[in-house]
Amino acid sequence: NAIRNACAALGTFKLDQCVVYSSCEPCPMCLSALYWAGVKRIYYGNTKEDADRINFSDKFIYQQLDKPPVERAIPCIHVNSKRAIKAFEMWADKNDKITY
């Protein structure tokens, strides 16, 4: 929500001049969103190890990301389809896109 609100307030989806302050090291989901938003820097108080000590751990997600997609707790199966790539090709060929 903070990223969405900042983007709305600044009228942009790129927060490359913004700094984030957080009580804890961002979880994988928040960290991904911050990377996509392009923030300049992240300051945090507590580490993911601190969070683990109070049973607020992201360790399982980090462990899952290290596994091959088909071996994860939620198997991720690549469906090789020539139709699937069409959306990417259309995006690549689009002249009026805003690149990330």
PDB file of C-alpha atoms in Angstrom:
ATOM      1  CA  ASN A   1       0.000   0.000   0.000  1.00  0.00           C
ATOM      2  CA  ALA A   2       2.847   2.402   0.782  1.00  0.00           C
ATOM      3  CA  ILE A   3       4.311   1.881  -2.690  1.00  0.00           C
ATOM      4  CA  ARG A   4       0.918   2.308  -4.340  1.00  0.00           C
ATOM      5  CA  ASN A   5       0.237   5.491  -2.348  1.00  0.00           C
ATOM      6  CA  ALA A   6       3.682   6.921  -3.109  1.00  0.00           C
ATOM      7  CA  CYS A   7       3.241   6.224  -6.828  1.00  0.00           C
ATOM      8  CA  ALA A   8      -0.174   7.895  -6.796  1.00  0.00           C
ATOM      9  CA  ALA A   9       1.112  10.923  -4.893  1.00  0.00           C
ATOM     10  CA  LEU A  10       4.109  11.332  -7.205  1.00  0.00           C
ATOM     11  CA  GLY A  11       2.258  10.450 -10.406  1.00  0.00           C
ATOM     12  CA  THR A  12       4.752   7.774 -11.422  1.00  0.00           C
ATOM     13  CA  PHE A  13       5.363   4.062 -11.062  1.00  0.00           C
ATOM     14  CA  LYS A  14       9.119   4.515 -10.674  1.00  0.00           C
ATOM     15  CA  LEU A  15      10.265   5.503  -7.182  1.00  0.00           C
ATOM     16  CA  ASP A  16      13.958   5.815  -8.028  1.00  0.00           C
ATOM     17  CA  GLN A  17      14.401   8.924  -5.888  1.00  0.00           C
ATOM     18  CA  CYS A  18      12.621   7.459  -2.858  1.00  0.00           C
ATOM     19  CA  VAL A  19      13.997   5.918   0.325  1.00  0.00           C
ATOM     20  CA  VAL A  20      12.114   3.368   2.439  1.00  0.00           C
ATOM     21  CA  TYR A  21      12.311   3.057   6.225  1.00  0.00           C
ATOM     22  CA  SER A  22      11.007  -0.182   7.729  1.00  0.00           C
ATOM     23  CA  SER A  23      10.857  -1.740  11.174  1.00  0.00           C
ATOM     24  CA  CYS A  24      12.228  -4.979   9.712  1.00  0.00           C
ATOM     25  CA  GLU A  25      14.146  -6.272   6.724  1.00  0.00           C
ATOM     26  CA  PRO A  26      11.515  -6.517   3.983  1.00  0.00           C
ATOM     27  CA  CYS A  27       9.878  -9.891   3.392  1.00  0.00           C
ATOM     28  CA  PRO A  28      10.364 -11.463  -0.055  1.00  0.00           C
ATOM     29  CA  MET A  29       7.063 -10.053  -1.342  1.00  0.00           C
ATOM     30  CA  CYS A  30       7.754  -6.512  -0.134  1.00  0.00           C
ATOM     31  CA  LEU A  31      11.368  -6.658  -1.283  1.00  0.00           C
ATOM     32  CA  SER A  32      10.248  -7.712  -4.758  1.00  0.00           C
ATOM     33  CA  ALA A  33       7.767  -4.832  -4.903  1.00  0.00           C
ATOM     34  CA  LEU A  34      10.487  -2.403  -3.792  1.00  0.00           C
ATOM     35  CA  TYR A  35      12.817  -3.675  -6.517  1.00  0.00           C
ATOM     36  CA  TRP A  36      10.070  -3.307  -9.131  1.00  0.00           C
ATOM     37  CA  ALA A  37       9.357   0.213  -7.905  1.00  0.00           C
ATOM     38  CA  GLY A  38      13.075   0.992  -8.156  1.00  0.00           C
ATOM     39  CA  VAL A  39      13.540   2.597  -4.749  1.00  0.00           C
ATOM     40  CA  LYS A  40      16.900   4.204  -4.119  1.00  0.00           C
ATOM     41  CA  ARG A  41      17.639   2.704  -0.699  1.00  0.00           C
ATOM     42  CA  ILE A  42      16.036   0.681   2.121  1.00  0.00           C
ATOM     43  CA  TYR A  43      16.767   1.261   5.802  1.00  0.00           C
ATOM     44  CA  TYR A  44      15.497  -1.334   8.291  1.00  0.00           C
ATOM     45  CA  GLY A  45      15.728  -1.910  12.012  1.00  0.00           C
ATOM     46  CA  ASN A  46      15.339  -5.639  12.592  1.00  0.00           C
ATOM     47  CA  THR A  47      16.765  -8.465  10.484  1.00  0.00           C
ATOM     48  CA  LYS A  48      14.995 -11.506   9.077  1.00  0.00           C
ATOM     49  CA  GLU A  49      16.805 -13.501  11.779  1.00  0.00           C
ATOM     50  CA  ASP A  50      15.268 -11.217  14.427  1.00  0.00           C
ATOM     51  CA  ALA A  51      11.861 -11.888  12.873  1.00  0.00           C
ATOM     52  CA  ASP A  52      12.543 -15.627  12.925  1.00  0.00           C
ATOM     53  CA  ARG A  53      13.225 -15.495  16.686  1.00  0.00           C
ATOM     54  CA  ILE A  54       9.692 -14.182  17.315  1.00  0.00           C
ATOM     55  CA  ASN A  55       8.112 -16.746  14.958  1.00  0.00           C
ATOM     56  CA  PHE A  56       7.566 -14.213  12.173  1.00  0.00           C
ATOM     57  CA  SER A  57       9.818 -15.993   9.736  1.00  0.00           C
ATOM     58  CA  ASP A  58      10.153 -15.852   5.949  1.00  0.00           C
ATOM     59  CA  LYS A  59      12.760 -18.634   5.968  1.00  0.00           C
ATOM     60  CA  PHE A  60      10.372 -21.099   4.297  1.00  0.00           C
ATOM     61  CA  ILE A  61       9.855 -18.775   1.324  1.00  0.00           C
ATOM     62  CA  TYR A  62      13.595 -18.179   0.895  1.00  0.00           C
ATOM     63  CA  GLN A  63      14.156 -21.953   1.014  1.00  0.00           C
ATOM     64  CA  GLN A  64      11.433 -22.523  -1.564  1.00  0.00           C
ATOM     65  CA  LEU A  65      12.940 -19.948  -3.943  1.00  0.00           C
ATOM     66  CA  ASP A  66      16.233 -21.869  -3.893  1.00  0.00           C
ATOM     67  CA  LYS A  67      14.521 -25.041  -5.142  1.00  0.00           C
ATOM     68  CA  PRO A  68      13.796 -25.933  -8.752  1.00  0.00           C
ATOM     69  CA  PRO A  69      10.211 -24.868  -9.545  1.00  0.00           C
ATOM     70  CA  VAL A  70       8.831 -28.417  -9.756  1.00  0.00           C
ATOM     71  CA  GLU A  71      10.256 -29.323  -6.306  1.00  0.00           C
ATOM     72  CA  ARG A  72       8.596 -26.475  -4.389  1.00  0.00           C
ATOM     73  CA  ALA A  73       5.785 -27.046  -1.879  1.00  0.00           C
ATOM     74  CA  ILE A  74       3.516 -25.551  -4.538  1.00  0.00           C
ATOM     75  CA  PRO A  75       4.872 -27.138  -7.717  1.00  0.00           C
ATOM     76  CA  CYS A  76       5.414 -24.643 -10.523  1.00  0.00           C
ATOM     77  CA  ILE A  77       5.141 -26.403 -13.858  1.00  0.00           C
ATOM     78  CA  HIS A  78       6.360 -24.811 -17.068  1.00  0.00           C
ATOM     79  CA  VAL A  79       3.900 -25.403 -19.873  1.00  0.00           C
ATOM     80  CA  ASN A  80       5.794 -25.026 -23.091  1.00  0.00           C
ATOM     81  CA  SER A  81       3.357 -23.429 -25.469  1.00  0.00           C
ATOM     82  CA  LYS A  82       4.076 -21.456 -28.601  1.00  0.00           C
ATOM     83  CA  ARG A  83       0.940 -19.436 -27.850  1.00  0.00           C
ATOM     84  CA  ALA A  84       2.270 -18.298 -24.461  1.00  0.00           C
ATOM     85  CA  ILE A  85       5.197 -16.401 -25.982  1.00  0.00           C
ATOM     86  CA  LYS A  86       2.850 -14.378 -28.211  1.00  0.00           C
ATOM     87  CA  ALA A  87       1.961 -11.990 -25.367  1.00  0.00           C
ATOM     88  CA  PHE A  88       5.659 -11.264 -24.798  1.00  0.00           C
ATOM     89  CA  GLU A  89       6.263 -10.802 -28.501  1.00  0.00           C
ATOM     90  CA  MET A  90       3.346  -8.360 -28.693  1.00  0.00           C
ATOM     91  CA  TRP A  91       4.817  -6.419 -25.752  1.00  0.00           C
ATOM     92  CA  ALA A  92       8.288  -6.393 -27.309  1.00  0.00           C
ATOM     93  CA  ASP A  93       6.853  -5.057 -30.589  1.00  0.00           C
ATOM     94  CA  LYS A  94       4.682  -2.409 -28.924  1.00  0.00           C
ATOM     95  CA  ASN A  95       5.822   1.122 -29.825  1.00  0.00           C
ATOM     96  CA  ASP A  96       4.054   3.086 -27.100  1.00  0.00           C
ATOM     97  CA  LYS A  97       5.033   0.993 -24.061  1.00  0.00           C
ATOM     98  CA  ILE A  98       6.610   2.365 -20.923  1.00  0.00           C
ATOM     99  CA  THR A  99       9.618   0.193 -20.185  1.00  0.00           C
ATOM    100  CA  TYR A 100      10.477  -0.745 -16.625  1.00  0.00           C
TER     101      TYR A 100
END
